[in-house]
mmCIF file of N, CA and C in Angstrom:
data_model
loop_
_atom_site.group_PDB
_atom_site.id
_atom_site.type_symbol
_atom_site.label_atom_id
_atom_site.label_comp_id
_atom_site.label_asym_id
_atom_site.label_seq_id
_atom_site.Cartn_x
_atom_site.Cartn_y
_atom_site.Cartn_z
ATOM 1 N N UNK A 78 -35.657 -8.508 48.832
ATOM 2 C CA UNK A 78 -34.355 -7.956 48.441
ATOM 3 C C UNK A 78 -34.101 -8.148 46.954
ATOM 4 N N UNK A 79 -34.457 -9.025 46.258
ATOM 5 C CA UNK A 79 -34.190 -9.422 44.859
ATOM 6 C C UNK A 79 -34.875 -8.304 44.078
ATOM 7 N N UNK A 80 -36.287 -7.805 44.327
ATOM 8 C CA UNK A 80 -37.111 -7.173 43.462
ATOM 9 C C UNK A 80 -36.655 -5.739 43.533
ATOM 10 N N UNK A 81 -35.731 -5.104 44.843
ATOM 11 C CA UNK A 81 -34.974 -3.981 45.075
ATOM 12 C C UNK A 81 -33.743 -3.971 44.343
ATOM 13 N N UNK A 82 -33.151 -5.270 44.410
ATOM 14 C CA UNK A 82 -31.801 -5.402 43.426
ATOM 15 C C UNK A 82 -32.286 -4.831 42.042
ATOM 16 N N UNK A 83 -33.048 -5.953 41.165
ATOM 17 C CA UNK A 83 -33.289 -5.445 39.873
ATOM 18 C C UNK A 83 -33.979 -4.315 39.854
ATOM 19 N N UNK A 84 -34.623 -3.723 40.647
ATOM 20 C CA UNK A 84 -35.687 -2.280 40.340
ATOM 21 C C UNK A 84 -34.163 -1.507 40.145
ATOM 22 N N UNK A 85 -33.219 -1.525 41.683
ATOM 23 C CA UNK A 85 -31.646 -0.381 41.179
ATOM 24 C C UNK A 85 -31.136 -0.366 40.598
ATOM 25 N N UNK A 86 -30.791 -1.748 40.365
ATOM 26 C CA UNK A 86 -30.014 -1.882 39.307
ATOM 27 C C UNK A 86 -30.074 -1.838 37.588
ATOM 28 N N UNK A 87 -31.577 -2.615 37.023
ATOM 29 C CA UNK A 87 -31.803 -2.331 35.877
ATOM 30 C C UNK A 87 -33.087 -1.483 35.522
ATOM 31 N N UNK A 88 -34.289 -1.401 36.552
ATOM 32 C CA UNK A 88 -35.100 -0.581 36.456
ATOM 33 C C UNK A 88 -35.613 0.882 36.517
ATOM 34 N N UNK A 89 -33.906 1.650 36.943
ATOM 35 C CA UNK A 89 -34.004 2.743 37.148
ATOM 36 C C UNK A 89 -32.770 3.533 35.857
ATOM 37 N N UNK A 90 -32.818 4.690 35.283
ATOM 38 C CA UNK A 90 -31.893 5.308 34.818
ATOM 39 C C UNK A 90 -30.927 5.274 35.820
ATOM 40 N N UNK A 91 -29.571 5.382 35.169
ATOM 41 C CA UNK A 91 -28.003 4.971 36.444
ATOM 42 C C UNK A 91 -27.905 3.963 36.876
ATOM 43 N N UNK A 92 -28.873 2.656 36.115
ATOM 44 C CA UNK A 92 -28.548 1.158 36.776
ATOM 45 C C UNK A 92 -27.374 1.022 36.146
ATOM 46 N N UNK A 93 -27.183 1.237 35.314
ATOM 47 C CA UNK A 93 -25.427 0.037 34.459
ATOM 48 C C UNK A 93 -24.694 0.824 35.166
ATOM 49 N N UNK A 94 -24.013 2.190 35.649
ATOM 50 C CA UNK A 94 -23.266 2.822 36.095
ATOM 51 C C UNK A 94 -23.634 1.891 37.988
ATOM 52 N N UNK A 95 -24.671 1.693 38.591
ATOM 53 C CA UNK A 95 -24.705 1.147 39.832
ATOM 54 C C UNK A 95 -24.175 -0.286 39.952
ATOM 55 N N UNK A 96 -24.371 -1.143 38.627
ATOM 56 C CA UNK A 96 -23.481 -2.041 38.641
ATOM 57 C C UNK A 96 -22.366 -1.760 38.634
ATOM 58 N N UNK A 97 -21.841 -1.181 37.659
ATOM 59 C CA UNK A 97 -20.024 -0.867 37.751
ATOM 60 C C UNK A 97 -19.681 -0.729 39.148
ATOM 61 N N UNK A 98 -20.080 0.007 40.279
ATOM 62 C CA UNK A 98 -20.167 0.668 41.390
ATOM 63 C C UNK A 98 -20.046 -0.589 42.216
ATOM 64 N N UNK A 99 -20.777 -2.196 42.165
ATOM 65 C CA UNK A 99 -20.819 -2.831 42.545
ATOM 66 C C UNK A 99 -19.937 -4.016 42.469
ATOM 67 N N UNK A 100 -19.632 -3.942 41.262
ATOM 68 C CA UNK A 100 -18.782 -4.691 40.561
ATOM 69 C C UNK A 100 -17.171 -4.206 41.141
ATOM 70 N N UNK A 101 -17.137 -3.200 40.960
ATOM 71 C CA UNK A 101 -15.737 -2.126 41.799
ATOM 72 C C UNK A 101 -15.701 -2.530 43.061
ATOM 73 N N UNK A 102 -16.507 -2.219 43.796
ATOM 74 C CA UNK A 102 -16.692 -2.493 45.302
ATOM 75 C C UNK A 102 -16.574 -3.955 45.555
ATOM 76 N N UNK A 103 -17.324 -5.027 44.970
ATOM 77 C CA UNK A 103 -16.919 -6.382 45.285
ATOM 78 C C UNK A 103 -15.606 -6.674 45.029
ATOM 79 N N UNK A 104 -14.590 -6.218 44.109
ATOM 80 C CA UNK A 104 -13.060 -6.375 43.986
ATOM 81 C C UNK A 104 -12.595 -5.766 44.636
ATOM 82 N N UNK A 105 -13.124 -4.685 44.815
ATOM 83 C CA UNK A 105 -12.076 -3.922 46.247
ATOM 84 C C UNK A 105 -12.766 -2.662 47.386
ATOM 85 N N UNK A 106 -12.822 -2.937 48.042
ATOM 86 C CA UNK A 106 -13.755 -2.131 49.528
ATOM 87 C C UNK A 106 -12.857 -0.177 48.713
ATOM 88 N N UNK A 107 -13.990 0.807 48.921
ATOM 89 C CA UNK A 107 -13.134 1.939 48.411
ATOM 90 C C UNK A 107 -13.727 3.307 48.525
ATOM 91 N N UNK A 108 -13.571 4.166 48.933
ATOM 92 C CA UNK A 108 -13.967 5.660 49.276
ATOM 93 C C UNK A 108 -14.614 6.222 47.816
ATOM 94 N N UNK A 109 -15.773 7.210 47.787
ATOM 95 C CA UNK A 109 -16.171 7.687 46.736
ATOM 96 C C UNK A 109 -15.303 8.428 45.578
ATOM 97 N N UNK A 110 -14.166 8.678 46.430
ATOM 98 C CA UNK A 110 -12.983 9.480 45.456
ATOM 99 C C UNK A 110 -12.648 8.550 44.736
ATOM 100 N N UNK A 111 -11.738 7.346 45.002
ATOM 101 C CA UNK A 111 -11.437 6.273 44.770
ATOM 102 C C UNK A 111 -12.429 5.991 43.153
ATOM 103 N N UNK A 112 -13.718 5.692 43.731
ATOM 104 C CA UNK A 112 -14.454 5.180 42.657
ATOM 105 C C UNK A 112 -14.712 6.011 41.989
ATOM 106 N N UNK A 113 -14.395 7.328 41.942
ATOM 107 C CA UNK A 113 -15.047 8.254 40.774
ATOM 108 C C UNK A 113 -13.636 7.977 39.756
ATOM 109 N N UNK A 114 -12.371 7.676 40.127
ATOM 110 C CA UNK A 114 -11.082 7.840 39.728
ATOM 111 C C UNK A 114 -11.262 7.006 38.820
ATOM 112 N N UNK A 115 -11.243 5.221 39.441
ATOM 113 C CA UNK A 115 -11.171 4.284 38.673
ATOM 114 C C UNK A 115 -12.321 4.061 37.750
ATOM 115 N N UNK A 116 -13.155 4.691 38.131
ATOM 116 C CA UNK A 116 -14.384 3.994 36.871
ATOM 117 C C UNK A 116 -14.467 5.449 36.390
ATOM 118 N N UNK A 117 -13.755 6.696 36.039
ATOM 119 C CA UNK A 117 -14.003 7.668 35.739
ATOM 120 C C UNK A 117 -15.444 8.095 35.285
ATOM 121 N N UNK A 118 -15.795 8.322 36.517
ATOM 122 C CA UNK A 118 -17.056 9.193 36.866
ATOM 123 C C UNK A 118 -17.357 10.442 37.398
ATOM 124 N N UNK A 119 -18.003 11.530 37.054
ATOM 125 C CA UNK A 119 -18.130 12.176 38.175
ATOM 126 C C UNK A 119 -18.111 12.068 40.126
ATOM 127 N N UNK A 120 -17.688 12.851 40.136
ATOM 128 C CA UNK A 120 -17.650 12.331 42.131
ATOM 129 C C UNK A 120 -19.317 12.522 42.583
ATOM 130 N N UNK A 121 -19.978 13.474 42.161
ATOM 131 C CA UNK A 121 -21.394 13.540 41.918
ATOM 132 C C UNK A 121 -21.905 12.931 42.300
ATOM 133 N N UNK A 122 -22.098 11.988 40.554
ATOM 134 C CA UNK A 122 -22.763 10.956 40.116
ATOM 135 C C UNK A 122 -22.346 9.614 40.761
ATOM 136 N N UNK A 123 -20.914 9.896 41.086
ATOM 137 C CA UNK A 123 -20.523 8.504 42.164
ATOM 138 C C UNK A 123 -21.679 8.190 43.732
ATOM 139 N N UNK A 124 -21.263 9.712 44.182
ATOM 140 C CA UNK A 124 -22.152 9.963 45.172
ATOM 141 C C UNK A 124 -23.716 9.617 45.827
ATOM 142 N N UNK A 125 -24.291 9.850 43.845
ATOM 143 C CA UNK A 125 -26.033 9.930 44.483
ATOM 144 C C UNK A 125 -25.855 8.566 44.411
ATOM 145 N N UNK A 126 -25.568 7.926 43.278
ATOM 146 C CA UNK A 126 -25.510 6.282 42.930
ATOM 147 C C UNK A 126 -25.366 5.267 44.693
ATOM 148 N N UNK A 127 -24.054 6.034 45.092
ATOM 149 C CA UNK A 127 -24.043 5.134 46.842
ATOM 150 C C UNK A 127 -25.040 5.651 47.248
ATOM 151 N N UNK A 128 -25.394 7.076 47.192
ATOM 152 C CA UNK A 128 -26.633 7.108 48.060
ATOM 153 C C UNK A 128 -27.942 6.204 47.852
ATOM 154 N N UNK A 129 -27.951 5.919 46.546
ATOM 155 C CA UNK A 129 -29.417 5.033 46.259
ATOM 156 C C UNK A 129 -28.706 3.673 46.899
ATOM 157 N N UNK A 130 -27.654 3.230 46.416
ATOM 158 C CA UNK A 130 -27.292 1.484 47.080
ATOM 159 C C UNK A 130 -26.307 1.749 48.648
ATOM 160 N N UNK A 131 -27.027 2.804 49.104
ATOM 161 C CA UNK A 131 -26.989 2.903 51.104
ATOM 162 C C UNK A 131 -28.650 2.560 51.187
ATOM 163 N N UNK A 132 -29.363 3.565 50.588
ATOM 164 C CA UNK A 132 -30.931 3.523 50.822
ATOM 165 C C UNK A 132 -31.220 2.124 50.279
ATOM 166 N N UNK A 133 -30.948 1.227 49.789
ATOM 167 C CA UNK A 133 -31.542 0.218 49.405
ATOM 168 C C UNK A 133 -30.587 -1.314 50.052
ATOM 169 N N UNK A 134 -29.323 -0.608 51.048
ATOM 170 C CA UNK A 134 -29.579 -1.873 51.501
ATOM 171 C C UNK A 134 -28.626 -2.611 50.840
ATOM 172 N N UNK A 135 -27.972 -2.182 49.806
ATOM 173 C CA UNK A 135 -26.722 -2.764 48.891
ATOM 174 C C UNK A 135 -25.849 -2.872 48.937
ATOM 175 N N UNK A 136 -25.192 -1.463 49.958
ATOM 176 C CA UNK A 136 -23.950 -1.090 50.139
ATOM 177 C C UNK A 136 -23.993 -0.263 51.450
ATOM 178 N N UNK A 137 -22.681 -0.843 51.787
ATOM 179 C CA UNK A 137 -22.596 -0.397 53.284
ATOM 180 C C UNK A 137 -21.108 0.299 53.906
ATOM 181 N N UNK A 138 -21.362 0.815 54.827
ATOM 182 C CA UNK A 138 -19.854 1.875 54.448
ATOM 183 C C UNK A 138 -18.708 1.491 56.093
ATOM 184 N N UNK A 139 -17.587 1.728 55.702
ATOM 185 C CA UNK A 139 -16.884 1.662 57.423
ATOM 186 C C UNK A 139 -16.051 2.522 57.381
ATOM 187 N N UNK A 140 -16.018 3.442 58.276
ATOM 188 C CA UNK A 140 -15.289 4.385 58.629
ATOM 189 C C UNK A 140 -15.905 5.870 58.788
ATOM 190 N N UNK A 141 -15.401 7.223 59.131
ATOM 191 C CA UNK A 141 -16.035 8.182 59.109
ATOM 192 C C UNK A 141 -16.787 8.182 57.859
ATOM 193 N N UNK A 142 -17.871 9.639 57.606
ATOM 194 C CA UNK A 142 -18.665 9.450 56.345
ATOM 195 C C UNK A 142 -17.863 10.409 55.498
ATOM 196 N N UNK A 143 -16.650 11.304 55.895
ATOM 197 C CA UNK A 143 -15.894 11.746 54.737
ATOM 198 C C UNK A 143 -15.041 10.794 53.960
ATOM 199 N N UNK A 144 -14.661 9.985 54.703
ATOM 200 C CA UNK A 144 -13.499 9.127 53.864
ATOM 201 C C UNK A 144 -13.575 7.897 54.012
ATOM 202 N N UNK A 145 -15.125 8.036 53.884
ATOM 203 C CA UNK A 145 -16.232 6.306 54.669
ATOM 204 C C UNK A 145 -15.887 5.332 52.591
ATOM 205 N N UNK A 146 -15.265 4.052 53.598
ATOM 206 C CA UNK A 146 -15.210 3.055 52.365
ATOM 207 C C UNK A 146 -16.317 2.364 52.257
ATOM 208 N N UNK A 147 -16.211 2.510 51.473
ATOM 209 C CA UNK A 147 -17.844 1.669 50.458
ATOM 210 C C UNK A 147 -17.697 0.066 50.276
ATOM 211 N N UNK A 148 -18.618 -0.996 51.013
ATOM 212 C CA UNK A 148 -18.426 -2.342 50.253
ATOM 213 C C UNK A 148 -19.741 -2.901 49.994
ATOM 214 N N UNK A 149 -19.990 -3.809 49.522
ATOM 215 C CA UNK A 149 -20.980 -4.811 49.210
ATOM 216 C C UNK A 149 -21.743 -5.246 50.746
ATOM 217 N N UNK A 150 -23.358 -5.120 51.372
ATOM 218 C CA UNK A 150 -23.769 -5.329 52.448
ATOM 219 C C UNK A 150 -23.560 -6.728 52.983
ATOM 220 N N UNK A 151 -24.028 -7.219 53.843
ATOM 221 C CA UNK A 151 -24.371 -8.370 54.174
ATOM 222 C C UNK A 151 -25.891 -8.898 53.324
ATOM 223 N N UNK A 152 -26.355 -8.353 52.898
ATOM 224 C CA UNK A 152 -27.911 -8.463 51.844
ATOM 225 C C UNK A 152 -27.468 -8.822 50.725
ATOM 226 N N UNK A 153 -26.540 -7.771 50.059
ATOM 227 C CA UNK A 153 -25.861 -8.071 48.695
ATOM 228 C C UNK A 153 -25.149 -8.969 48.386
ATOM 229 N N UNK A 154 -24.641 -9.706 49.737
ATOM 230 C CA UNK A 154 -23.670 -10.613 49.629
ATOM 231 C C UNK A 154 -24.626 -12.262 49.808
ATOM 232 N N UNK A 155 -25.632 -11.988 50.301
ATOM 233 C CA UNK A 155 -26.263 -13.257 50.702
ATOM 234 C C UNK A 155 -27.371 -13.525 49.474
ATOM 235 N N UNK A 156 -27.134 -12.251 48.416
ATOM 236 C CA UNK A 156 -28.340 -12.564 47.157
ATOM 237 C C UNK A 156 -27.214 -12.306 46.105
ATOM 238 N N UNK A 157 -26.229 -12.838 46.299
ATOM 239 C CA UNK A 157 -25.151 -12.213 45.058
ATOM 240 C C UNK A 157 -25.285 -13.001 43.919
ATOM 241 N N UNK A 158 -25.939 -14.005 43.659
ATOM 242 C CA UNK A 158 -26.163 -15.268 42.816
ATOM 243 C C UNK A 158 -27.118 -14.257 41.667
ATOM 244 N N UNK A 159 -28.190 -13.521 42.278
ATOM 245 C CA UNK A 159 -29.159 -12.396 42.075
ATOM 246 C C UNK A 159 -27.941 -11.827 40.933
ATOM 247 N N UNK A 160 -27.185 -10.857 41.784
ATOM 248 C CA UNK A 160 -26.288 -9.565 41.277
ATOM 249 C C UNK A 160 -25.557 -9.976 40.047
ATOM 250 N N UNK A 161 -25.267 -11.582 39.891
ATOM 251 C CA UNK A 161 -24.437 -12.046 38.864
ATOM 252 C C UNK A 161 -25.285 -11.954 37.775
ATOM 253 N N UNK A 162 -26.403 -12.631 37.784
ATOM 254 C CA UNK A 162 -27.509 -12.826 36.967
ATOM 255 C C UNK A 162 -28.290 -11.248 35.946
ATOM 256 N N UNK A 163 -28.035 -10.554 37.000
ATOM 257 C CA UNK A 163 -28.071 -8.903 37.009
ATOM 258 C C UNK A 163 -27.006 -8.539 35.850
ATOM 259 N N UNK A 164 -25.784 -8.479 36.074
ATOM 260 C CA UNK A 164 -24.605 -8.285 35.310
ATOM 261 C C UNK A 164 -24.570 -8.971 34.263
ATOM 262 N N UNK A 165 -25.153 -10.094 34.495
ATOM 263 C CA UNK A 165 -24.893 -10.708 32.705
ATOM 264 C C UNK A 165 -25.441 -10.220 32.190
ATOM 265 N N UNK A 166 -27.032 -9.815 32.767
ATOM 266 C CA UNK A 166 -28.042 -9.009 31.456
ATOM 267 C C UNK A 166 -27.450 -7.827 31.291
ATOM 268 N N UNK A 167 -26.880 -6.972 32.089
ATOM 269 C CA UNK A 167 -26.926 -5.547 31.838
ATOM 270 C C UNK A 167 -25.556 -5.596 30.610
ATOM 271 N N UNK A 168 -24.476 -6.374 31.045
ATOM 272 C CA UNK A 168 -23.485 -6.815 30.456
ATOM 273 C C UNK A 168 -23.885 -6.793 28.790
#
């Protein structure tokens, strides 16, 4: 899980924007609208970004998938020591 964290997060183009995404979501559980608003992003680019941290296991959603809220997994949460360490560098 660690070597998937840093590959999404800093090893790919759209890592600093997937932190923000993460960083958002750990302060507050929130629908893709939501996060395109507050971190003014495209809804798009909000979009593929959850789609890569659904596929990897990062982020996990509750509710229908139209107005499905986005939070931090049980993975992300048990390597979050990882995610901090992550943020300072990208920071």
């Amino acid at each position: 899980m660690e070597a998937a964290l840093w590959y999404v997060l800093t090893g790919t183009r759209g890592g600093a924007n997937r932190v923000r995404l993460l960083q958002a979501l750990d302060q507050q559980p929130r629908n893709a609208n939501q996060l395109a608003e507050d971190l003014e992003l495209n809804y798009k680019t909000v979009r593929h970004h959850l789609d890569v941290l659904m596929d990897n296991n990062i982020v996990t959603t509750s509710g229908d998938e139209y107005g499905a809220i986005y939070l931090p997994s049980e993975n992300a949460r048990h390597h979050w020591e990882t995610i901090e360490q992550i943020v300072a560098q990208v920071e």
